[in-house]
PDB file of C-alpha atoms in Angstrom:
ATOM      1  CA  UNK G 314      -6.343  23.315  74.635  1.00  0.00           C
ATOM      2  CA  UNK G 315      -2.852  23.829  73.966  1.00  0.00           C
ATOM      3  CA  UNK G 316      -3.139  22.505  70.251  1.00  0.00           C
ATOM      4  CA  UNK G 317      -5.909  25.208  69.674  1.00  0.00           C
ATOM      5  CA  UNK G 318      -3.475  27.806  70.923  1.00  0.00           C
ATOM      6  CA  UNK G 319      -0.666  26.284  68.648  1.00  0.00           C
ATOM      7  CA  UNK G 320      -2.983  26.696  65.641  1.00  0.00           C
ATOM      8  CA  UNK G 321      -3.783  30.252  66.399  1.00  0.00           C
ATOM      9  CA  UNK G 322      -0.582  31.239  67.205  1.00  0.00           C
ATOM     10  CA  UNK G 323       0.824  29.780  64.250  1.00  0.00           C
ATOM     11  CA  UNK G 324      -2.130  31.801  61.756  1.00  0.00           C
ATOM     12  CA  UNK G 325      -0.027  34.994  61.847  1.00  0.00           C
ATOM     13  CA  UNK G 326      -1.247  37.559  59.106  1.00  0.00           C
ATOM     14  CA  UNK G 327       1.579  38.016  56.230  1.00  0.00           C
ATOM     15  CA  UNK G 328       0.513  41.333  55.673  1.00  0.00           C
ATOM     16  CA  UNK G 329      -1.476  44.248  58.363  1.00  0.00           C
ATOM     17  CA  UNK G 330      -4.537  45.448  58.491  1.00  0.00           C
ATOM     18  CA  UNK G 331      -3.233  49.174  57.051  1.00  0.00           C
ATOM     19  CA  UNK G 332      -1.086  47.047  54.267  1.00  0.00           C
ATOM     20  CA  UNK G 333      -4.274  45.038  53.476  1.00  0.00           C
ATOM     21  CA  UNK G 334      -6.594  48.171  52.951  1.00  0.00           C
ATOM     22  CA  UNK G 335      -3.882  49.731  50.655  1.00  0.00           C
ATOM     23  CA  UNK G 336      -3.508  46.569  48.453  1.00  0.00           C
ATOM     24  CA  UNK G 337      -7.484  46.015  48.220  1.00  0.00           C
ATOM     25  CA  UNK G 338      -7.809  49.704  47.201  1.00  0.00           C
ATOM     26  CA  UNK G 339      -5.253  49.250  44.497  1.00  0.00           C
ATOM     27  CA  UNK G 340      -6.557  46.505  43.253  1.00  0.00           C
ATOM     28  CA  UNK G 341     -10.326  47.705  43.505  1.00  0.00           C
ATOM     29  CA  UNK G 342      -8.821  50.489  41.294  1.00  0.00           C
ATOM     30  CA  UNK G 343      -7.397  48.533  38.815  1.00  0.00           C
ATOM     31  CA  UNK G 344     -10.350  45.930  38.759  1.00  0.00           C
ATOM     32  CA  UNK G 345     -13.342  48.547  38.407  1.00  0.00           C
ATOM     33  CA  UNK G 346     -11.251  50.955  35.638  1.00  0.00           C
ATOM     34  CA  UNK G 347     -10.769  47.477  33.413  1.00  0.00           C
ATOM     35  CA  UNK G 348     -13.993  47.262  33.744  1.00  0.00           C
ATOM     36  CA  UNK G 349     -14.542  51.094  33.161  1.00  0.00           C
ATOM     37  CA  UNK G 350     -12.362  50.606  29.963  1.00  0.00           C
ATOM     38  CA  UNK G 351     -14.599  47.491  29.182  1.00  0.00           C
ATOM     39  CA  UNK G 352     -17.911  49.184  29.314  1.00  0.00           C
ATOM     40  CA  UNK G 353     -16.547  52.599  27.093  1.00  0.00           C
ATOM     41  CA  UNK G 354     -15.144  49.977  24.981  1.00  0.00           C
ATOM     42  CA  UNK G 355     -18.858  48.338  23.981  1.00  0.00           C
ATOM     43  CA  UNK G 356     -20.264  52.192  24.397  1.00  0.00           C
ATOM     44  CA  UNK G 357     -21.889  51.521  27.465  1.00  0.00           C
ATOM     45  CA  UNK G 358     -20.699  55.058  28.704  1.00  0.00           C
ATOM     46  CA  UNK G 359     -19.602  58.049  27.054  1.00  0.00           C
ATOM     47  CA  UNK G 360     -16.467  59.088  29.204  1.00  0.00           C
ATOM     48  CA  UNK G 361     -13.399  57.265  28.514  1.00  0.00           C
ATOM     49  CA  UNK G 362     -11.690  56.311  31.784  1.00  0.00           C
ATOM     50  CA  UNK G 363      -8.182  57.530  30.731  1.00  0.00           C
ATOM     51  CA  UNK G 364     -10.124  61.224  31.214  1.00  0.00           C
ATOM     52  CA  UNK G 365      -8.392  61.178  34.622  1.00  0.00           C
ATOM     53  CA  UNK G 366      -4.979  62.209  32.830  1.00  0.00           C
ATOM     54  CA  UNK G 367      -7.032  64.943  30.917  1.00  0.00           C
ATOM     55  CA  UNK G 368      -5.661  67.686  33.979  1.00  0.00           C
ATOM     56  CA  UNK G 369      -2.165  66.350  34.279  1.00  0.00           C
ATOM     57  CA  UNK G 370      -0.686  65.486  30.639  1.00  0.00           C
ATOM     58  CA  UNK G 371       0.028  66.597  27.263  1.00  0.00           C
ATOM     59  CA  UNK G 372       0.851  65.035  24.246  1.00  0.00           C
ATOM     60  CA  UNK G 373      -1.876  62.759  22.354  1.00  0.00           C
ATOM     61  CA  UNK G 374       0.340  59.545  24.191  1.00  0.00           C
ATOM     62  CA  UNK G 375      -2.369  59.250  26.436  1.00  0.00           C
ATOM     63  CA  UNK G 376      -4.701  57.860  24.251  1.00  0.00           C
ATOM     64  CA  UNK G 377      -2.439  55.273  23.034  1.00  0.00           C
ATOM     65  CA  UNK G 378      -2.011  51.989  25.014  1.00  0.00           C
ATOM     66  CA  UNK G 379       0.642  53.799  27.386  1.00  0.00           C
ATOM     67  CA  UNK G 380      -1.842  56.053  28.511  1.00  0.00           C
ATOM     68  CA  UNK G 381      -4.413  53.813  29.011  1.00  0.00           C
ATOM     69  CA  UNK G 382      -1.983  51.708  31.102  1.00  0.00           C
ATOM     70  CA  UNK G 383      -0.934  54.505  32.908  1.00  0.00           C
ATOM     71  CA  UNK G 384      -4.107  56.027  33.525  1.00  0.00           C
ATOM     72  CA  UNK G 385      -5.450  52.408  34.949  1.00  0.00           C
ATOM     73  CA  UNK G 386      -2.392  52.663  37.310  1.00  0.00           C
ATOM     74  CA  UNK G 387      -3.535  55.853  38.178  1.00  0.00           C
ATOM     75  CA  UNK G 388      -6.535  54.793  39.278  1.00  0.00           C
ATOM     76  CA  UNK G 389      -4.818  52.298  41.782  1.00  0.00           C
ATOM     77  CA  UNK G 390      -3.468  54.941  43.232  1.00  0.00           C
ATOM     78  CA  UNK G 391      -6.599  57.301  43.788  1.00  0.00           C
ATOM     79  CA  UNK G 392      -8.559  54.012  44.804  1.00  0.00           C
ATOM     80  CA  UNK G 393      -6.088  53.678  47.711  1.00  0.00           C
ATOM     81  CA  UNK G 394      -6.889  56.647  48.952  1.00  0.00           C
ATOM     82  CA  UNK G 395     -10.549  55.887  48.664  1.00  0.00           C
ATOM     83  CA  UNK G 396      -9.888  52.825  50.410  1.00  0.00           C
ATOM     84  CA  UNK G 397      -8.004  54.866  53.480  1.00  0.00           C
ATOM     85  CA  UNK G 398     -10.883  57.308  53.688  1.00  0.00           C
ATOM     86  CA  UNK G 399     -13.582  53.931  53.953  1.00  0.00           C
ATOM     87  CA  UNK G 400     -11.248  52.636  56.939  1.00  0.00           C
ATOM     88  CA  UNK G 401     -11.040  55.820  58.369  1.00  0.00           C
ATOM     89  CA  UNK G 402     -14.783  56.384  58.605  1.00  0.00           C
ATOM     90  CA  UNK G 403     -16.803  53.000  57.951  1.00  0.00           C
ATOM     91  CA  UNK G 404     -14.524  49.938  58.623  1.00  0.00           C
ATOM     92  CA  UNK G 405     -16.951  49.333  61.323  1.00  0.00           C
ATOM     93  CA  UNK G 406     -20.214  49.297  59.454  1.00  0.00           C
ATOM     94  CA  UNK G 407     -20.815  45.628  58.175  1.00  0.00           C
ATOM     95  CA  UNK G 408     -23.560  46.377  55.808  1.00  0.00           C
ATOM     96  CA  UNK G 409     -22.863  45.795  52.149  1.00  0.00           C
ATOM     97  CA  UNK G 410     -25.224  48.916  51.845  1.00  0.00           C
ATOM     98  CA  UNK G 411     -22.170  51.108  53.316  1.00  0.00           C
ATOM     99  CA  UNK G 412     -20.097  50.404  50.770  1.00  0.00           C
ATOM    100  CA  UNK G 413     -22.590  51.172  47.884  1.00  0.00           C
ATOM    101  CA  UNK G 414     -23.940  54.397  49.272  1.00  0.00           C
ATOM    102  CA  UNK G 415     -20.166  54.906  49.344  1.00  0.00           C
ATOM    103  CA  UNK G 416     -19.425  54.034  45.648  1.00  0.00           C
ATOM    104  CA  UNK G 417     -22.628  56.393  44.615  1.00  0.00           C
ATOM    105  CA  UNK G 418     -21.132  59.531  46.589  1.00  0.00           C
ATOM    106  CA  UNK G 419     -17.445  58.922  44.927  1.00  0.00           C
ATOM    107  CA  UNK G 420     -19.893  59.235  41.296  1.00  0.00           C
ATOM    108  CA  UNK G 421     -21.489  62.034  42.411  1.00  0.00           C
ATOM    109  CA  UNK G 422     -17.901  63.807  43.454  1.00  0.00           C
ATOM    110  CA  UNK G 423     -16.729  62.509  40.049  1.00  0.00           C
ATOM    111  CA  UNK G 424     -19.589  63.261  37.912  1.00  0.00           C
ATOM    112  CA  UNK G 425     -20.980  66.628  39.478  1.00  0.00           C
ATOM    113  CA  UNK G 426     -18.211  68.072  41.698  1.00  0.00           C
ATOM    114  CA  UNK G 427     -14.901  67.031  39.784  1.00  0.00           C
ATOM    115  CA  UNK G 428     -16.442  67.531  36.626  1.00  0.00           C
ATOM    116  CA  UNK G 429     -14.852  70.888  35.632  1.00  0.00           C
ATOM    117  CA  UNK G 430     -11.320  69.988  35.933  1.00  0.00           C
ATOM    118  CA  UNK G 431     -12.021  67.057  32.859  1.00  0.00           C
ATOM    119  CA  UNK G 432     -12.223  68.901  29.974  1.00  0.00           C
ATOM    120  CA  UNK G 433     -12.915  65.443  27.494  1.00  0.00           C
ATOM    121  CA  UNK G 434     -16.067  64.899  30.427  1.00  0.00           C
ATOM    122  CA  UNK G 435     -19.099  66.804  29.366  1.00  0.00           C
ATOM    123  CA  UNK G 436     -20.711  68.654  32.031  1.00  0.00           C
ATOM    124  CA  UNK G 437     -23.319  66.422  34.270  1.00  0.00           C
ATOM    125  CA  UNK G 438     -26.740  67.475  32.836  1.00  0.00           C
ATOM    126  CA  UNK G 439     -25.432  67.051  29.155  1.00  0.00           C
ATOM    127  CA  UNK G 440     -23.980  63.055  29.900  1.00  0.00           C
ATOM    128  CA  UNK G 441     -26.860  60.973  28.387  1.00  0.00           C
ATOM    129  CA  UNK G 442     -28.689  58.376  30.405  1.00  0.00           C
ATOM    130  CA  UNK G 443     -26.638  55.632  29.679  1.00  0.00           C
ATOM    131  CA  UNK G 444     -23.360  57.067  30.822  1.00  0.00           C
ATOM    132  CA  UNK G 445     -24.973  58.149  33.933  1.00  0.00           C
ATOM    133  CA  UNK G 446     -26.413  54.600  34.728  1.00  0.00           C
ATOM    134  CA  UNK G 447     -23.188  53.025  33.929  1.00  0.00           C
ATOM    135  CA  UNK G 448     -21.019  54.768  35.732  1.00  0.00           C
ATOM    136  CA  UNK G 449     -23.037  54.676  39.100  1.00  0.00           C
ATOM    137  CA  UNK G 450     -23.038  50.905  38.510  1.00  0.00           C
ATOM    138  CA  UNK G 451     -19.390  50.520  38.185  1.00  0.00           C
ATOM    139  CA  UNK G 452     -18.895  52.936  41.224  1.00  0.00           C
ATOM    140  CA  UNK G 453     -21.505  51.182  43.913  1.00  0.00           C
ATOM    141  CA  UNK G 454     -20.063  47.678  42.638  1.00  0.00           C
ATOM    142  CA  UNK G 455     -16.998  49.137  43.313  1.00  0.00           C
ATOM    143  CA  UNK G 456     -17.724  50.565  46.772  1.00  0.00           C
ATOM    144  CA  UNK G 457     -19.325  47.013  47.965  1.00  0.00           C
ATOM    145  CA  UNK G 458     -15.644  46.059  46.878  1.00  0.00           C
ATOM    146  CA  UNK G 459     -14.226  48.198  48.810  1.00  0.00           C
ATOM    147  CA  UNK G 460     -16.162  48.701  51.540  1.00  0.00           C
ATOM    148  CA  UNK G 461     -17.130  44.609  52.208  1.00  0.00           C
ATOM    149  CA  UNK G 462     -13.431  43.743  51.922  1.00  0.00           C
ATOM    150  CA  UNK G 463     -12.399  46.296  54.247  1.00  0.00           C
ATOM    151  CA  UNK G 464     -15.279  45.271  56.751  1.00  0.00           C
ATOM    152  CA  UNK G 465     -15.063  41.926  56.745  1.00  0.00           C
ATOM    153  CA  UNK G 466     -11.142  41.980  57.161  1.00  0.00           C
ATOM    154  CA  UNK G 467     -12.028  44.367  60.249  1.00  0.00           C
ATOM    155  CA  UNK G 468     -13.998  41.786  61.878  1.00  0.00           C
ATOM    156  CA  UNK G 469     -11.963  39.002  61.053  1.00  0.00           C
ATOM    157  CA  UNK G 470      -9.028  40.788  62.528  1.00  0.00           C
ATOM    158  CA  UNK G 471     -11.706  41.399  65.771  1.00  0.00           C
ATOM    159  CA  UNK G 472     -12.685  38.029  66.334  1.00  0.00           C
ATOM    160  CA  UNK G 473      -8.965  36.743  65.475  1.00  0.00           C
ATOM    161  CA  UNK G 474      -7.182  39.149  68.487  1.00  0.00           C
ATOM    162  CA  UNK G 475     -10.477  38.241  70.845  1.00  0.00           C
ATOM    163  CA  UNK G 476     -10.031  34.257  70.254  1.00  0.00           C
ATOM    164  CA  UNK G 477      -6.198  35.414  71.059  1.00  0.00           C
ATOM    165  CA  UNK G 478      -6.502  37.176  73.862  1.00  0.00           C
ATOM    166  CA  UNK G 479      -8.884  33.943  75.744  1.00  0.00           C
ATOM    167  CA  UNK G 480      -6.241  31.345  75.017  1.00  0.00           C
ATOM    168  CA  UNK G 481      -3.573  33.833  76.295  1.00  0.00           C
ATOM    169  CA  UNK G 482      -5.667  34.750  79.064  1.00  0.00           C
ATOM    170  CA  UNK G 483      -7.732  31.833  80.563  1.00  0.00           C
ATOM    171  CA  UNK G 484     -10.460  32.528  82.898  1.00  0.00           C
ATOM    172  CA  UNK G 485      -9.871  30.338  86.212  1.00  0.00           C
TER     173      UNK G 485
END
């Protein structure tokens, strides 16, 4: 018993829970707007991803490689926020199903609702079928990201603190 306890005890986490979610939303930003870039790239979809800086920016720069770098950062950012917003509201839901139904309502915010404020994006009804297929399939692969990595780091973290809490406090 007391070499299970030193095992345990000696599995500390390098980084929290909170840290975790922040770095797995940056990098599920980064991840699924390569793969944005990748799919406009073989025409896949008609909206290139560095459309986000459309709003922001001036200067034809962004559609050199600075932009697109900066733009792919950008999306880091904005997917951390997504991320925060999943463990605010579903980091207890351990369906993979969650996290897609997720990823389709942050395409229908981008697509419909956000829509106006991208001036290169046309409006919804006028993207062609293609575009619209491809980016809800980039957006529910990215919500399983999001969502299952979040989830199963929640329960992890659950059943870690429980086997923790028994070795620490033995029943007599």
């Amino acid at each position: 018993m007391e070499n299970g306890s030193k095992v345990l005890k000696n599995q500390e986490h390098s980084m929290t829970f909170f840290q975790m979610v922040l770095v797995t939303g940056f990098a599920g930003g980064i991840i699924w707007s390569l793969v944005a870039y990748l799919c406009f790239s073989f025409h896949f979809t008609a909206i290139e991803p560095n459309v986000l800086l459309e709003p922001f920016t001036v200067g034809s720069w962004r559609n050199m490689w600075i932009g697109k770098i900066i733009s792919i950062l950008a999306y880091g950012l904005f997917s951390t926020g997504c991320a925060l917003v999943y463990y605010l509201f579903f980091k207890k839901l351990k369906s993979m199903w969650v996290g897609a139904i997720y990823g389709l309502c942050l395409c229908a915010v981008v697509l419909i609702v956000l829509n106006p404020i991208f001036p290169g994006m046309k409006p919804f009804l006028k993207l062609d079928a293609n575009t619209i297929i491809t980016c809800c399939c980039i957006y529910i692969l990215y919500g399983v990201f999001i969502g299952y990595s979040i989830s199963f780091e929640y329960e992890r973290s659950r059943v870690f603190k429980r086997k923790l809490e028994r070795q620490t406090n033995p029943l007599p």
